[in-house]
CSV table of C-alpha atoms and ligand atoms in Angstrom, one decimal:
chain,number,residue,atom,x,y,z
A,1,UNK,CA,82.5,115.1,120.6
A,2,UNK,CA,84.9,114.7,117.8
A,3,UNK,CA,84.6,111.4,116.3
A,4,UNK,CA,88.5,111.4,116.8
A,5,UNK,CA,88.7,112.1,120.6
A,6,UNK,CA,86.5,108.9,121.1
A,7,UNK,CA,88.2,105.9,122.1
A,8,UNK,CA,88.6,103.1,119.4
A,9,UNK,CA,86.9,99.6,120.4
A,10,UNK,CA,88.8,96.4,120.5
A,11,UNK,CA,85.8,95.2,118.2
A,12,UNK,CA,86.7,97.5,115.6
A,13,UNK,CA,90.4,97.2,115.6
A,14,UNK,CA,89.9,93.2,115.1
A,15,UNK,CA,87.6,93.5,112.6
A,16,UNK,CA,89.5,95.8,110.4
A,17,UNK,CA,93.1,93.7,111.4
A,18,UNK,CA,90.9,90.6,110.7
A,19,UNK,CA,89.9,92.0,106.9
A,20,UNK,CA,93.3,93.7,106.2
A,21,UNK,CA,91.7,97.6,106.1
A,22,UNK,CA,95.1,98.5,108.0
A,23,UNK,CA,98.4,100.7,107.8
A,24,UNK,CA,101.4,100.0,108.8
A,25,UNK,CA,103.6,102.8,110.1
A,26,UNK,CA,107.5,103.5,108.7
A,27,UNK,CA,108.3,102.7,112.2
A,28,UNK,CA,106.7,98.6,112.0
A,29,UNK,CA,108.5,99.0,108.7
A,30,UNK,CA,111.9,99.4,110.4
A,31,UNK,CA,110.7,96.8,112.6
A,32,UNK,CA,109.9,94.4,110.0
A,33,UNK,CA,112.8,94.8,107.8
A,34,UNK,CA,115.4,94.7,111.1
A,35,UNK,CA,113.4,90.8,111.4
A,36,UNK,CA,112.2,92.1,115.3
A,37,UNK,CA,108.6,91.2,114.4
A,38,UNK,CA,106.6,89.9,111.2
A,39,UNK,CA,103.5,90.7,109.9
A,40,UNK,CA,101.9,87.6,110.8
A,41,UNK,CA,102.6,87.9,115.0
A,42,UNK,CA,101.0,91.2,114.2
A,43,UNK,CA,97.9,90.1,113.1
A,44,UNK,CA,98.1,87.2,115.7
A,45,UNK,CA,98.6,89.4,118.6
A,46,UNK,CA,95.4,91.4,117.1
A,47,UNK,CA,93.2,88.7,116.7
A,48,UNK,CA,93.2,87.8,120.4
A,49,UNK,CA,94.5,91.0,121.9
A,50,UNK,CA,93.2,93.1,124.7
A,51,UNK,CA,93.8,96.7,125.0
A,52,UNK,CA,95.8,97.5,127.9
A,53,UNK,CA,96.2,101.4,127.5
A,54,UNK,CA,95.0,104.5,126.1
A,55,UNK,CA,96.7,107.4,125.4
A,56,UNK,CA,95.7,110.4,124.6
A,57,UNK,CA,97.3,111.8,121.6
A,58,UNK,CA,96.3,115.5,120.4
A,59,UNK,CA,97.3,115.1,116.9
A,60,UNK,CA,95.9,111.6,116.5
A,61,UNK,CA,93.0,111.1,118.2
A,62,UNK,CA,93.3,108.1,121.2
A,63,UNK,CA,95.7,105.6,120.9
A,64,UNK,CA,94.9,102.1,122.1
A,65,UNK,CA,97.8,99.6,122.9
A,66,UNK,CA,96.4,96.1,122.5
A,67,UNK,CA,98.5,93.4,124.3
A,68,UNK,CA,98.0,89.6,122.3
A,69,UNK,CA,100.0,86.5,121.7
A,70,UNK,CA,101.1,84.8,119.0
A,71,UNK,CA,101.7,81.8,119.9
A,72,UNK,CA,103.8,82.0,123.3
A,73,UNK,CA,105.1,85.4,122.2
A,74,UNK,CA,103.4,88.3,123.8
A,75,UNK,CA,103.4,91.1,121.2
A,76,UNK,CA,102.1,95.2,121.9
A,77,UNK,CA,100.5,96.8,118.7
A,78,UNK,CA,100.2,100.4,119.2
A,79,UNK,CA,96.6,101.1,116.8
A,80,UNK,CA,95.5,104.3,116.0
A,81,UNK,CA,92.3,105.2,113.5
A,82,UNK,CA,93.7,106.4,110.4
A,83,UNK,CA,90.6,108.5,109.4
A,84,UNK,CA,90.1,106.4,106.8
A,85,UNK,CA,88.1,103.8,107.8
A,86,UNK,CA,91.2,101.8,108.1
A,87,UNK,CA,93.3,101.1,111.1
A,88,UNK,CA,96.6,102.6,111.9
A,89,UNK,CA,99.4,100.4,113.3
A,90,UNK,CA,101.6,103.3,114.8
A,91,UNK,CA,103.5,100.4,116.3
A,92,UNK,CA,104.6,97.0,117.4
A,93,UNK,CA,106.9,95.3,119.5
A,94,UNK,CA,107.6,92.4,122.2
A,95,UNK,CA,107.5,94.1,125.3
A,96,UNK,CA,110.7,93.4,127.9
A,97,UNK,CA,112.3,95.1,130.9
A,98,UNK,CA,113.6,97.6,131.6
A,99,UNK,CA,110.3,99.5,130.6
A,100,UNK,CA,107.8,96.3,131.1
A,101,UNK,CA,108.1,93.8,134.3
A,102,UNK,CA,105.9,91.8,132.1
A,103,UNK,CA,103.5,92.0,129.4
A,104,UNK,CA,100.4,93.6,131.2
A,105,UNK,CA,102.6,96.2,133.6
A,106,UNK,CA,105.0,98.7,133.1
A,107,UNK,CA,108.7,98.0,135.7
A,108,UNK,CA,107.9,100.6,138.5
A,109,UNK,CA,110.8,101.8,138.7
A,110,UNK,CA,111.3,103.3,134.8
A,111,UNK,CA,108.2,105.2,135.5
A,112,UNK,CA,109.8,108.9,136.7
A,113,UNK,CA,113.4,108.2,135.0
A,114,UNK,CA,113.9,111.1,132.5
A,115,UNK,CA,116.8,111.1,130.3
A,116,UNK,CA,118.4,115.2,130.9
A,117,UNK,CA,119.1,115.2,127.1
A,118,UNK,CA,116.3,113.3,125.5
A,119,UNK,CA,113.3,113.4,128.2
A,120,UNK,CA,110.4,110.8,127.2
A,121,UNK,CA,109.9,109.7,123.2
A,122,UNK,CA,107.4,112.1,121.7
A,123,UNK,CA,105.8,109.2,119.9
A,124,UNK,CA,105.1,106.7,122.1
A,125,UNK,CA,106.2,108.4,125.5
A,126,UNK,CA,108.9,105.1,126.5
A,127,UNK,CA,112.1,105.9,128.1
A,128,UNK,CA,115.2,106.9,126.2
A,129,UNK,CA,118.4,105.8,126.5
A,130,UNK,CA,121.9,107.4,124.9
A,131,UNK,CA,124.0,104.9,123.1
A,132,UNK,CA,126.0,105.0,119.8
A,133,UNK,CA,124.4,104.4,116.7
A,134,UNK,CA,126.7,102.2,114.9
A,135,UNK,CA,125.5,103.4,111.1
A,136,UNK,CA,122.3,106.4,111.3
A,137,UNK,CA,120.9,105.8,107.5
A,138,UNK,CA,118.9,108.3,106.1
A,139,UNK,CA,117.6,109.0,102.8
A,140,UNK,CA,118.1,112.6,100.8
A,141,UNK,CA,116.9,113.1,97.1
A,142,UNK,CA,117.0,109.3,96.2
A,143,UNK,CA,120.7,109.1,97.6
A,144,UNK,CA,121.0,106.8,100.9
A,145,UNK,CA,123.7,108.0,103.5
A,146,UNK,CA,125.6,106.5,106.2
A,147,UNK,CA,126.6,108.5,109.5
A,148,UNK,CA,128.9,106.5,111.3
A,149,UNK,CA,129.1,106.0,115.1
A,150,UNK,CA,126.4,108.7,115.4
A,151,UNK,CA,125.8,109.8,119.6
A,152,UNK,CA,121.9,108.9,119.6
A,153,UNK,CA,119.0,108.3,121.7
A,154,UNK,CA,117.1,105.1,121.3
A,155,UNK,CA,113.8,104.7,122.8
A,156,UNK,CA,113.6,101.2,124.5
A,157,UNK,CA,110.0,100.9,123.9
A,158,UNK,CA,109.6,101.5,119.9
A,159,UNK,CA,113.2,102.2,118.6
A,160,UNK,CA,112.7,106.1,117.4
A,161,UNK,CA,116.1,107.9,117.1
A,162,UNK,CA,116.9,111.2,118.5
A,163,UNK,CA,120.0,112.9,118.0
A,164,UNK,CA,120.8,116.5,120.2
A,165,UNK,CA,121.1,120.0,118.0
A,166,UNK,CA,124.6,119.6,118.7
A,167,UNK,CA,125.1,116.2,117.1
A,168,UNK,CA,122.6,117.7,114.0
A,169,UNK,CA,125.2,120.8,114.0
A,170,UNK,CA,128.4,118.9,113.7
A,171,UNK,CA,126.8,116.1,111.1
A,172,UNK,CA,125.5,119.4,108.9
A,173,UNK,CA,129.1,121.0,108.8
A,174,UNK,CA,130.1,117.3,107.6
A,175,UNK,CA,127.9,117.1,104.9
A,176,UNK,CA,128.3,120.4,104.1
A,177,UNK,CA,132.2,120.2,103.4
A,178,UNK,CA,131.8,116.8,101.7
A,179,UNK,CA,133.6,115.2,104.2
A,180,UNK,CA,132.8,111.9,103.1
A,181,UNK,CA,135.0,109.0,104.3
A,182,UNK,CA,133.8,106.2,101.4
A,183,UNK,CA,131.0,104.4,99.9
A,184,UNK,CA,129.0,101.0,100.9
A,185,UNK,CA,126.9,98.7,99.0
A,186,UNK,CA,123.7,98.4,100.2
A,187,UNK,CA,121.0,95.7,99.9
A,188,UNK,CA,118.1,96.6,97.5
A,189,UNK,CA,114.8,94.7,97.8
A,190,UNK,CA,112.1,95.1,94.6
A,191,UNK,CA,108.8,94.7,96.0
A,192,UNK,CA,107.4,94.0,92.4
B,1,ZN,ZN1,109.1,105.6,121.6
């Protein structure tokens, strides 16, 4: 068997959380930056986490998602092993209805909902919902846009965005006629 396939133990993903030998995923980095969760409840929730699920991932090998606390806050870390001896934090959030009824279970009733446009998050398999994106920021040869008011879905469990080929369509004729309304300022943070 594929060293892959096998199951990753708890052991291992708190001793490599527990020396640092981990990777964050953009995903946690959208997380951190939008202040849902820090790097410290992270590490927190690892150090005295259980793993609660496994799922089976073909690209990825198994996926185990550890529930732990930090402090009173119950915190789900999605880990992954990143094939180089390091650990991959796919990612992390505080779980809450509708999808969990509490930390340990998922609501019953979100089980066999399927969104008709969306279906189920190709990433972490939660339920998506259709709302407005208020700005959709992406990135294009160094130069950051802003799509306003953007017809979305949001999955409740990890926050990817999905937009239909319709939405893509009408957002490609935009950009390709220019039809900029303005420009923002945006905040810029050095790292070094
Ligand atoms: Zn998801």
């Amino acid at each position: 068997m594929l060293k892959s396939m096998k199951d990753i133990t708890l052991n291992w993903i708190k001793e490599k959380a527990a020396v640092g030998e981990y990777l964050l995923s953009e995903h946690v980095i959208r997380f951190l930056m939008g202040g849902k969760i820090s790097v410290q409840e992270i590490e927190n929730a690892l150090s005295n986490g259980n793993v609660i699920e496994v799922h089976q991932n073909p690209m990825r090998g198994n996926c185990s998602l550890v529930l732990g606390y930090s402090g009173e806050k119950p915190v789900h870390v999605m880990c992954a092993d990143a094939k180089n001896n390091r650990l991959a934090i796919l990612f992390a959030y505080i779980p809450c209805p509708p999808i969990w009824e509490n930390p340990e279970n998922r609501s019953k009733s979100g089980v066999n909902r399927m969104n008709e446009r969306f279906g189920k998050c190709f990433f972490c398999g939660g339920e998506i919902k259709e709302i407005t994106v208020g700005n959709f920021d992406y990135r294009f040869e160094g130069q950051l846009y802003v799509i306003k008011k953007v017809p979305a879905g949001l999955c409740q469990q990890c926050g990817e965005k999905y937009i239909s080929s319709d939405t893509a369509r009408k957002i490609n004729m935009k950009v390709g006629t220019g039809a900029y309304s303005g420009t923002e300022n945006v905040y810029v943070l050095e790292y070094e």
